[in-house]
């Protein structure tokens, strides 16, 4: 999907300003949805716009009689092209929620569709799968549940060889997983985790991306921390399977790293880590070093001004690292497992600069990682000082209150390490910057600056 | 905010699912596999057709399966007489769900396991009990009509339609069909050997050593 995304040329009818405005509105709506915990992401594979635009009108809603006719034609037609055409018309109709409702209420419709899905005509099979995919995009759980009879076949087809078909099945499964707990309750005993673990060995990039998507949806399920992730639940467990190792492999930087695939698996990793089920296990698999190296790679790519949607990878990697660092196991495991590399700090700053210019909303994420790095580790604080990174840090203060608080927290982390650190912090524009922040109206900012001042005076009373 | 970004990314409707006007067209060509007369004008279509119908095909009965795993299970259970013999003494029917290592005495037990534990449909199309050689005309109403050229996947007849075979009955039946096959095989060989001028006894010896 990634590569095809870059090659796409969408003829735009409306102006750029209009698009920007629409996007801003969309983002605002999404932020609201996120606050209300209703952000549900689905992915729809659909024919590109030009085909629809060419026809001038969107496919009409299908009535019951029409639908029955299409189904009958698809099932019993004599000419293969005729059967395919009937399914195609059905699929177009299924783009509408009303048609979807009509479909699931029509007796025998799903049975027929499943029959076509498992027929011996390859192209009918593909078309039937596409119809299912349309249905999977519905936001109503009743429709997702109506697709239950097909799930065992979708899973069976994951071990086939036709990559386009597998991709379609994976996206369909991912969509269904999001929508209904009943679907997940069926998919888990049907063996979705082993099926995915087998499928992840596919060499096809598109398949891997689709798999990452489906997996990420599975991991976001609210029952995931109890039922899906823990190793105790035997065959349906993510952590007990080979999935984590494969995921980390996909995140290894190098010539074989595919950004689209990496993004999906980075998010998957993030959800697993958030569930806090067994993070030491992940650390044991080398997650910290892989992610650290990936961070370095990202910083490098940013410097080369390769803007291939990199921020999409940066966010989950930063979150994963930040969360993993809070694990107590980090100190106990030690050795090469621990993230000791000073270059991480430098890389992080390069990314922070990049965010500052392009994506200020990601600054808190980066600073959060810096906070976690410096909180318990004197060596990272030393790196910060020796690489002369205090100035750039101070430059971030005016961005926003949230950012200010984080910058000040990081500085506090450094300061509390002792007098030597305070001594090195003090010269330069720290004082003027601090005095400035004290004038902020945000109580948190002021509170944090006072804390910093307190620490500085504590260790450096002569100042 | 990273979440919002992620959501927008996922929402972008941008996959170009290869479809008729979009696919690069090539001059029409036919499938090269013997006995298949399907014609294609797009490579993606042909690829899918090939994988579906000719990818995992049983060389004994020409049935096609969606994966190597299911094909292997099929060959073992339908065409391997050693399997039949061993299954009388130990549980040989393996659960078809990937990752499950349970084995069962009969295919019926296995099906029950798959329905109960794995929530598979009772009429799962890739798990048929071996039955008579009469063509699969027992269509359950509503199923897709089977075109039997290059009979790929059989429709399963519900267990109630076939006799609810107690294991013993089915076993003898399958033995009967096996021995019929065997007899036919022997007769063929015999006729060949007669032409070659061998004796009957010598023919039996050869056949036995083959087995």
XYZ file of C-alpha atoms in Angstrom:
674
model
C 0.000 0.000 0.000
C 2.819 2.309 0.830
C 4.503 2.086 -2.519
C 1.234 2.384 -4.340
C 0.365 5.395 -2.256
C 3.397 7.212 -3.447
C 2.713 6.447 -7.059
C -0.851 7.577 -6.939
C -1.989 10.606 -8.847
C -5.345 11.700 -7.628
C -6.981 14.289 -9.847
C -8.106 16.960 -7.427
C -11.171 18.869 -8.205
C -11.137 21.283 -5.315
C -8.475 23.806 -4.459
C -5.668 23.297 -2.027
C -7.065 25.725 0.509
C -10.338 23.909 0.532
C -8.544 20.656 1.153
C -6.559 22.125 3.987
C -9.611 23.511 5.614
C -11.394 20.205 5.311
C -8.431 18.421 6.764
C -8.277 20.772 9.712
C -11.936 20.168 10.390
C -11.420 16.472 10.132
C -8.509 16.577 12.537
C -10.496 18.554 15.049
C -13.308 16.049 14.855
C -10.872 13.206 15.290
C -9.253 14.789 18.317
C -12.655 15.074 19.836
C -13.376 11.452 19.063
C -10.100 10.470 20.585
C -10.821 12.290 23.767
C -14.041 10.423 23.947
C -12.203 7.198 23.260
C -14.147 6.582 20.153
C -11.381 6.638 17.641
C -11.843 3.541 15.573
C -9.683 3.134 12.577
C -10.547 0.965 9.701
C -9.044 0.477 6.402
C -10.936 0.162 3.235
C -9.507 -1.139 0.044
C -11.408 0.317 -2.714
C -11.024 1.071 -6.360
C -9.413 4.370 -6.931
C -11.448 7.483 -7.521
C -10.976 7.879 -11.263
C -13.253 4.946 -11.999
C -16.089 6.312 -9.969
C -15.528 9.866 -11.058
C -15.672 8.749 -14.647
C -19.125 7.361 -14.194
C -20.315 10.595 -12.791
C -22.574 9.023 -10.222
C -22.141 6.799 -7.224
C -23.627 3.323 -7.307
C -27.233 3.294 -6.279
C -28.625 1.572 -3.251
C -29.818 -1.902 -4.106
C -33.255 -3.095 -3.259
C -34.069 -6.570 -2.069
C -35.323 -7.825 -5.386
C -32.310 -6.528 -7.261
C -29.996 -8.079 -4.750
C -31.689 -11.422 -4.995
C -31.349 -11.283 -8.719
C -27.655 -10.522 -8.550
C -27.086 -13.306 -6.081
C -28.977 -15.772 -8.222
C -27.067 -14.724 -11.284
C -23.757 -15.039 -9.521
C -24.646 -18.428 -8.196
C -26.281 -20.002 -11.192
C -25.368 -17.946 -14.196
C -24.004 -19.768 -17.176
C -21.419 -17.331 -18.425
C -18.539 -16.640 -16.124
C -18.376 -12.999 -17.098
C -22.044 -12.701 -16.279
C -21.527 -14.155 -12.834
C -18.609 -11.875 -12.146
C -20.564 -8.901 -13.360
C -23.417 -9.714 -11.021
C -21.065 -9.872 -8.074
C -19.450 -6.643 -9.121
C -22.827 -4.915 -9.129
C -23.554 -6.384 -5.745
C -20.275 -5.112 -4.440
C -20.930 -1.613 -5.681
C -24.290 -1.662 -3.999
C -22.748 -2.851 -0.770
C -20.864 0.391 -0.490
C -24.062 1.782 0.989
C -25.074 1.079 4.553
C -28.679 0.570 3.532
C -27.737 -2.068 1.027
C -25.604 -3.748 3.635
C -28.572 -3.935 5.962
C -30.766 -5.318 3.230
C -28.137 -7.905 2.470
C -27.828 -9.296 5.932
C -31.546 -9.424 6.342
C -32.033 -11.338 3.142
C -32.322 -15.012 3.873
C -29.541 -17.181 2.561
C -27.516 -14.271 1.279
C -24.459 -14.871 3.413
C -24.620 -18.561 2.714
C -24.566 -17.874 -0.988
C -21.722 -15.446 -0.619
C -19.690 -17.932 1.385
C -20.446 -20.528 -1.230
C -19.062 -18.235 -3.895
C -16.089 -17.434 -1.701
C -15.193 -21.101 -1.661
C -16.110 -21.885 -5.226
C -13.727 -23.295 -7.761
C -13.847 -20.212 -9.931
C -10.935 -18.073 -8.892
C -12.289 -14.766 -10.078
C -15.669 -15.308 -8.500
C -13.879 -16.098 -5.322
C -11.995 -12.834 -5.508
C -15.124 -10.863 -6.206
C -16.986 -12.539 -3.363
C -14.107 -11.674 -1.060
C -14.374 -8.072 -2.153
C -18.063 -8.046 -1.295
C -17.188 -9.326 2.144
C -14.618 -6.616 2.423
C -17.234 -3.972 1.724
C -19.402 -5.442 4.408
C -16.518 -5.469 6.828
C -16.222 -1.746 6.552
C -19.603 -1.176 8.104
C -19.647 0.470 11.474
C -22.447 -1.648 12.766
C -21.565 -4.685 14.732
C -24.612 -6.564 13.460
C -23.176 -6.519 9.998
C -19.786 -7.631 11.208
C -21.454 -10.464 13.060
C -23.344 -11.442 9.957
C -19.965 -12.156 8.396
C -19.116 -14.753 11.028
C -19.760 -17.776 8.776
C -17.006 -16.619 6.497
C -14.236 -16.218 9.030
C -13.013 -19.806 9.047
C -12.495 -19.583 5.307
C -10.769 -16.239 5.484
C -8.342 -17.763 7.945
C -7.856 -20.850 5.804
C -6.987 -18.733 2.813
C -4.253 -16.991 4.740
C -2.096 -20.039 4.212
C -2.556 -19.965 0.464
C -0.255 -18.439 -2.108
C -2.177 -15.768 -3.912
C -0.804 -12.585 -2.355
C -3.535 -10.212 -3.502
C -6.174 -12.492 -2.142
C -4.409 -12.933 1.163
C -4.038 -9.191 1.465
C -7.752 -8.747 0.920
C -8.607 -11.387 3.503
C -6.312 -9.764 6.035
C -7.787 -6.315 5.647
C -11.268 -7.783 5.868
C -10.376 -9.650 9.026
C -8.817 -6.533 10.496
C -11.967 -4.555 9.890
C -14.197 -7.240 11.338
C -12.024 -7.539 14.408
C -12.441 -3.897 15.238
C -16.154 -3.940 15.020
C -17.382 -6.696 17.213
C -16.243 -8.621 20.239
C -18.299 -11.569 19.070
C -16.110 -11.772 16.006
C -12.975 -11.790 18.106
C -14.443 -14.418 20.388
C -14.848 -16.630 17.369
C -11.597 -15.824 15.637
C -9.378 -16.631 18.583
C -10.368 -20.282 18.930
C -10.428 -20.559 15.165
C -6.726 -20.054 15.297
C -6.140 -16.527 14.065
C -2.913 -16.119 15.993
C -1.175 -19.210 14.588
C -2.504 -18.310 11.147
C -0.982 -14.842 11.414
C 2.256 -16.269 12.757
C 2.488 -18.479 9.670
C 1.513 -15.665 7.343
C 4.110 -13.263 8.685
C 6.745 -15.263 6.892
C 5.379 -14.186 3.547
C 7.858 -12.300 1.375
C 5.214 -9.977 -0.012
C 5.325 -6.461 1.353
C 1.648 -5.813 0.759
C 0.729 -8.935 2.695
C 2.945 -7.903 5.589
C 1.394 -4.492 5.757
C -2.055 -5.986 5.757
C -1.021 -8.410 8.443
C 0.354 -5.585 10.539
C -2.940 -3.814 10.203
C -5.013 -6.817 11.214
C -2.717 -7.542 14.118
C -2.799 -3.966 15.327
C -6.570 -4.076 15.395
C -6.514 -7.315 17.329
C -4.117 -5.823 19.838
C -6.260 -2.792 20.418
C -9.221 -4.875 21.515
C -10.220 -4.082 25.023
C -9.864 -7.679 26.101
C -6.442 -7.974 24.538
C -4.405 -7.574 27.726
C -6.234 -10.450 29.351
C -7.109 -12.787 26.582
C -5.024 -12.204 23.531
C -1.576 -11.116 24.542
C -0.565 -13.112 27.619
C 1.445 -16.259 27.116
C -0.806 -18.165 29.452
C -3.634 -18.432 26.986
C -1.761 -21.083 25.049
C -2.449 -21.274 21.348
C -4.279 -18.020 21.026
C -1.578 -15.960 22.612
C 0.476 -13.369 20.837
C 3.418 -13.447 23.194
C 3.660 -17.213 23.122
C 3.863 -17.229 19.340
C 6.742 -16.256 17.112
C 5.050 -12.987 16.249
C 7.074 -10.682 18.528
C 10.383 -11.922 17.140
C 9.199 -11.491 13.586
C 7.892 -8.043 14.353
C 11.198 -6.955 15.752
C 12.888 -8.366 12.707
C 10.730 -6.167 10.488
C 11.873 -3.195 12.504
C 15.569 -3.803 12.060
C 17.056 -0.857 10.261
C 18.905 -1.524 7.077
C 18.308 -1.845 3.373
C 15.499 -4.342 3.887
C 13.447 -2.060 6.075
C 10.154 -1.247 4.468
C 8.561 1.898 5.915
C 4.962 0.840 5.397
C 5.494 -2.512 7.040
C 7.597 -1.025 9.818
C 4.909 1.483 10.688
C 2.312 -1.224 11.144
C 4.482 -3.385 13.312
C 5.759 -0.461 15.328
C 2.186 0.309 16.273
C 1.567 -3.364 17.063
C 4.555 -3.331 19.350
C 3.289 -0.185 20.967
C -0.035 -1.792 21.813
C 1.642 -4.834 23.225
C 3.908 -2.699 25.371
C 1.008 -0.575 26.548
C -0.806 -3.610 27.765
C 2.138 -4.143 30.111
C 1.624 -7.843 30.070
C 5.139 -9.021 29.692
C 7.520 -6.313 28.666
C 10.610 -7.969 30.103
C 9.960 -10.683 27.553
C 10.177 -8.147 24.772
C 13.276 -6.630 26.252
C 14.697 -10.114 26.284
C 14.044 -10.332 22.566
C 16.184 -7.292 22.024
C 13.438 -4.743 21.595
C 15.400 -1.924 23.146
C 18.424 -2.246 20.948
C 16.344 -2.716 17.802
C 14.241 0.312 18.548
C 17.298 2.332 19.498
C 18.969 1.516 16.210
C 15.779 2.333 14.386
C 15.692 5.696 16.063
C 19.199 6.385 14.852
C 18.133 5.381 11.401
C 15.160 7.712 11.496
C 17.326 10.599 12.563
C 19.646 9.851 9.698
C 16.789 9.752 7.237
C 15.458 13.026 8.531
C 18.806 14.663 8.047
C 18.889 13.501 4.506
C 15.537 15.261 4.198
C 13.751 12.124 3.182
C 10.290 13.010 4.142
C 8.654 9.741 3.199
C 6.000 10.019 5.847
C 8.631 9.449 8.479
C 6.682 11.001 11.262
C 4.382 8.041 11.013
C 7.173 5.762 12.130
C 8.635 8.183 14.637
C 5.583 8.365 16.847
C 5.187 4.681 17.675
C 8.949 4.146 18.013
C 9.218 7.007 20.490
C 6.293 5.709 22.475
C 7.614 2.165 22.527
C 11.019 3.259 23.727
C 9.583 5.568 26.351
C 7.342 2.884 27.751
C 9.945 0.163 27.713
C 12.366 2.370 29.597
C 9.977 2.518 32.496
C 10.268 -1.199 33.014
C 12.278 -2.170 36.019
C 13.778 -4.947 33.960
C 15.829 -2.433 32.050
C 18.149 -2.005 34.978
C 18.288 -5.644 35.890
C 18.781 -7.084 32.433
C 21.757 -4.895 31.760
C 24.526 -5.458 29.288
C 23.874 -4.937 25.657
C 20.178 -5.077 26.239
C 20.185 -1.742 27.865
C 20.031 1.349 25.818
C 23.335 2.955 26.603
C 24.161 4.446 23.306
C 24.862 8.137 23.564
C 23.953 8.503 19.948
C 20.347 7.982 20.926
C 20.327 11.365 22.587
C 21.823 13.034 19.557
C 19.367 11.267 17.290
C 16.514 12.310 19.497
C 17.528 15.915 19.237
C 17.717 15.739 15.506
C 14.189 14.417 15.546
C 13.092 17.119 17.942
C 14.408 19.740 15.584
C 12.549 18.094 12.777
C 9.344 18.072 14.785
C 9.854 21.663 15.747
C 9.836 22.618 12.119
C 7.355 20.212 10.668
C 5.233 18.589 13.333
C 5.157 20.447 16.625
C 2.437 18.172 17.918
C 4.978 15.380 18.188
C 7.352 17.353 20.398
C 5.775 16.094 23.616
C 6.351 12.507 22.479
C 10.016 13.113 21.853
C 10.425 14.998 25.084
C 8.717 12.234 26.952
C 11.373 9.863 25.761
C 14.065 12.291 26.794
C 12.487 12.494 30.181
C 12.499 8.744 30.577
C 16.063 8.524 29.377
C 17.332 11.113 31.799
C 15.185 10.222 34.764
C 17.227 7.374 36.139
C 20.389 7.527 34.178
C 23.221 9.886 35.026
C 25.022 8.891 31.876
C 22.292 10.220 29.658
C 22.307 13.450 31.601
C 26.001 13.680 31.017
C 25.442 13.123 27.319
C 22.954 15.916 27.288
C 25.443 18.262 28.814
C 28.457 17.181 26.864
C 26.687 17.349 23.553
C 25.696 20.907 24.357
C 22.059 20.214 24.009
C 20.771 22.477 26.719
C 20.505 25.467 24.449
C 18.423 23.720 21.810
C 16.266 22.419 24.598
C 15.658 25.870 25.944
C 14.665 27.021 22.510
C 11.703 24.727 22.712
C 10.271 26.465 25.748
C 8.080 28.960 23.952
C 6.301 26.363 21.850
C 3.504 25.496 24.196
C 2.724 24.915 27.835
C 2.875 21.182 27.535
C 6.266 21.367 25.881
C 7.525 23.833 28.467
C 6.561 21.574 31.305
C 8.374 18.692 29.692
C 11.500 20.678 28.967
C 11.581 21.862 32.547
C 11.058 18.327 33.782
C 14.006 17.136 31.777
C 16.114 19.924 33.187
C 15.017 18.940 36.645
C 16.107 15.410 35.943
C 19.533 16.685 35.075
C 19.710 19.055 37.992
C 18.774 16.520 40.594
C 21.724 14.361 39.688
C 23.935 16.564 41.778
C 26.059 19.691 42.101
C 28.339 18.865 39.195
C 25.389 18.758 36.903
C 23.931 21.974 38.195
C 27.236 23.641 37.705
C 27.219 22.766 34.080
C 23.618 23.696 33.655
C 23.899 27.113 35.067
C 25.909 29.109 32.541
C 24.230 30.365 29.442
C 20.697 31.379 28.879
C 19.163 29.174 31.517
C 18.404 31.925 33.994
C 16.774 34.356 31.617
C 14.733 31.535 30.153
C 13.628 30.455 33.595
C 12.681 33.932 34.627
C 10.646 34.120 31.497
C 8.792 30.948 32.257
C 7.947 32.143 35.708
C 5.855 34.744 34.046
C 3.751 32.160 32.254
C 0.158 31.910 33.190
C 0.107 28.135 33.297
C 0.454 26.919 36.858
C 2.146 23.710 35.859
C 4.851 25.540 33.988
C 5.443 27.877 36.841
C 5.437 25.024 39.294
C 8.003 23.124 37.315
C 10.302 26.129 36.898
C 10.161 26.753 40.602
C 11.106 23.152 41.157
C 14.078 23.574 38.881
C 15.170 26.731 40.603
C 14.834 24.990 43.903
C 17.109 22.188 42.793
C 19.638 24.572 41.355
C 19.822 26.593 44.536
C 19.948 23.444 46.560
C 23.102 22.281 44.894
C 24.579 25.628 44.095
C 23.797 27.859 46.980
C 26.462 30.355 46.037
C 24.532 31.269 42.961
C -2.079 13.556 18.421
C -0.007 10.745 17.076
C -3.169 8.680 17.286
C -5.050 11.136 15.169
C -2.333 11.029 12.596
C -2.438 7.277 12.580
C -6.155 7.290 12.128
C -5.992 9.646 9.196
C -3.370 7.518 7.619
C -5.526 4.456 7.871
C -8.554 6.253 6.633
C -7.086 7.374 3.393
C -8.958 5.565 0.754
C -6.226 4.753 -1.533
C -5.760 1.146 -2.327
C -6.011 0.433 -5.915
C -7.554 -2.957 -5.823
C -6.834 -4.172 -9.286
C -10.038 -4.083 -11.202
C -11.141 -4.422 -14.796
C -10.409 -0.943 -16.156
C -7.320 -0.566 -14.041
C -5.416 -3.726 -14.699
C -2.831 -3.749 -17.435
C -4.330 -5.730 -20.238
C -2.474 -8.337 -22.215
C -3.567 -10.216 -25.303
C -5.862 -13.020 -24.235
C -4.132 -16.231 -23.330
C -5.264 -19.554 -22.045
C -4.189 -21.413 -18.970
C -1.444 -23.836 -19.877
C -2.387 -26.551 -17.449
C -3.682 -29.644 -19.179
C -7.434 -29.849 -19.118
C -8.038 -26.268 -18.075
C -9.567 -24.049 -20.705
C -9.861 -20.758 -18.907
C -8.851 -17.686 -20.798
C -7.419 -14.536 -19.250
C -6.524 -11.082 -20.298
C -4.810 -9.872 -17.144
C -1.868 -11.352 -15.344
C -3.214 -10.794 -11.839
C -6.329 -12.757 -12.682
C -4.279 -15.587 -14.018
C -2.062 -15.614 -10.966
C -5.010 -15.958 -8.681
C -6.602 -18.597 -10.860
C -3.406 -20.587 -10.941
C -2.906 -20.500 -7.205
C -6.498 -21.375 -6.518
C -7.024 -24.159 -8.985
C -3.645 -25.525 -9.883
C -1.521 -24.634 -6.925
C -2.237 -27.341 -4.417
C -3.796 -30.091 -6.428
C -4.097 -33.692 -5.419
C -2.464 -35.789 -8.093
C -4.742 -38.719 -7.351
C -8.150 -37.154 -7.571
C -7.426 -33.711 -8.994
C -9.094 -31.834 -6.185
C -7.665 -28.413 -5.473
C -6.985 -27.080 -1.996
C -6.254 -23.599 -0.713
C -3.042 -24.560 1.033
C -0.314 -27.160 1.147
C -1.321 -28.030 4.671
C -4.831 -29.049 3.678
C -3.592 -30.871 0.616
C -1.212 -32.932 2.696
C -3.978 -33.823 5.099
C -6.208 -34.828 2.211
C -3.659 -37.084 0.540
C -2.901 -38.756 3.822
C -6.492 -39.403 4.691
C -7.909 -40.223 1.319
C -5.157 -41.863 -0.654
C -2.779 -43.427 1.748
C -3.654 -46.986 2.631
C -0.996 -47.117 5.302
C -2.844 -44.309 7.002
C -6.007 -46.366 6.979
C -4.240 -49.257 8.605
C -2.515 -47.157 11.237
C -5.681 -45.278 12.057
C -7.250 -48.464 13.294
C -4.714 -48.642 16.048
C -3.982 -45.041 16.928
C -5.430 -41.572 16.590
C -4.375 -40.330 13.209
C -6.826 -37.668 12.125
C -5.099 -34.398 12.882
C -7.031 -31.255 13.646
C -6.987 -29.008 10.591
C -6.608 -25.781 12.503
C -3.123 -24.390 12.285
C -1.398 -24.583 15.616
C -3.610 -27.295 17.090
C -1.893 -30.612 17.557
C -4.838 -32.749 18.604
C -5.404 -36.032 16.805
C -8.485 -38.166 16.562
C -9.586 -41.661 15.824
C -12.036 -40.797 13.097
C -12.705 -37.893 10.840
C -16.056 -37.509 12.494
C -14.435 -37.041 15.897
C -12.117 -34.531 14.393
C -14.979 -32.615 12.896
C -16.737 -32.545 16.235
C -13.590 -31.180 17.816
C -13.294 -28.484 15.187
C -16.885 -27.467 15.625
C -16.842 -27.482 19.376
C -13.395 -26.184 20.215
C -12.552 -24.115 17.208
C -16.027 -22.895 16.315
C -15.665 -24.027 12.739
C -18.793 -24.482 10.651
C -20.153 -28.014 10.551
C -20.118 -27.931 6.774
C -16.533 -26.730 6.417
C -15.718 -27.346 2.816
C -12.210 -28.583 3.250
C -12.981 -31.374 5.629
C -14.976 -34.012 3.919
C -15.375 -37.518 5.195
C -14.284 -39.867 2.469
C -17.335 -41.130 0.676
C -18.455 -42.981 -2.396
C -17.204 -42.211 -5.824
C -20.601 -41.090 -6.981
C -20.398 -37.487 -8.088
C -21.078 -34.864 -5.475
C -24.594 -34.180 -6.585
C -26.078 -34.024 -3.126
C -26.243 -30.266 -3.126
C -27.386 -28.576 -0.010
C -29.837 -25.969 -1.253
C -28.374 -22.533 -1.463
C -24.844 -23.605 -2.186
C -23.114 -22.419 -5.260
C -23.785 -24.619 -8.214
C -20.781 -26.720 -8.876
C -19.331 -26.724 -12.324
C -17.620 -30.021 -12.471
C -15.114 -29.369 -15.156
C -11.875 -29.854 -13.302
C -13.815 -30.689 -10.158
C -12.045 -28.602 -7.639
C -13.801 -28.524 -4.341
C -16.612 -30.809 -3.500
C -19.597 -29.626 -1.652
C -19.845 -31.316 1.627
C -22.955 -33.259 2.229
C -24.189 -32.908 5.750
C -23.422 -35.880 7.944
C -27.122 -36.511 8.299
C -27.479 -37.057 4.604
C -24.701 -39.604 4.453
C -25.246 -42.470 6.807
C -24.278 -41.600 10.354
C -21.681 -44.260 9.878
C -20.590 -46.036 12.986
C -16.882 -46.399 12.619
C -17.034 -50.068 11.829
C -19.291 -49.712 8.841
C -17.274 -46.941 7.317
C -14.116 -48.850 7.783
C -15.305 -51.830 5.875
C -16.647 -49.585 3.186
C -13.358 -47.875 2.721
C -11.646 -51.226 2.722
C -13.960 -52.363 0.021
C -13.199 -49.372 -2.109
C -9.520 -49.777 -1.522
C -9.574 -53.397 -2.502
C -11.608 -52.576 -5.581
C -8.933 -50.166 -6.614
C -6.295 -52.681 -5.810
C -7.999 -55.346 -7.863
C -8.313 -53.037 -10.793
C -4.694 -52.156 -10.454
C -3.713 -55.823 -10.377
C -5.817 -56.626 -13.401
C -4.247 -53.794 -15.313
C -0.835 -54.944 -14.387
C -1.723 -58.499 -15.270
C -2.920 -57.596 -18.699
C 0.250 -55.676 -19.275
C 2.362 -58.534 -18.016
C 0.438 -61.050 -20.118
C 1.327 -59.029 -23.107
C 4.868 -59.133 -21.941
C 4.621 -62.879 -21.545
C 5.027 -63.273 -17.788
C 3.248 -65.819 -15.685
C 0.511 -65.020 -13.185
C 2.673 -65.919 -10.199
C 5.473 -63.698 -11.360
C 2.969 -60.901 -11.837
C 1.733 -61.207 -8.241
C 5.275 -61.140 -6.978
C 5.978 -57.954 -8.819
C 2.819 -56.304 -7.620
C 3.475 -57.271 -4.028
C 6.975 -55.920 -4.028
C 5.690 -52.667 -5.466
C 3.351 -52.274 -2.554
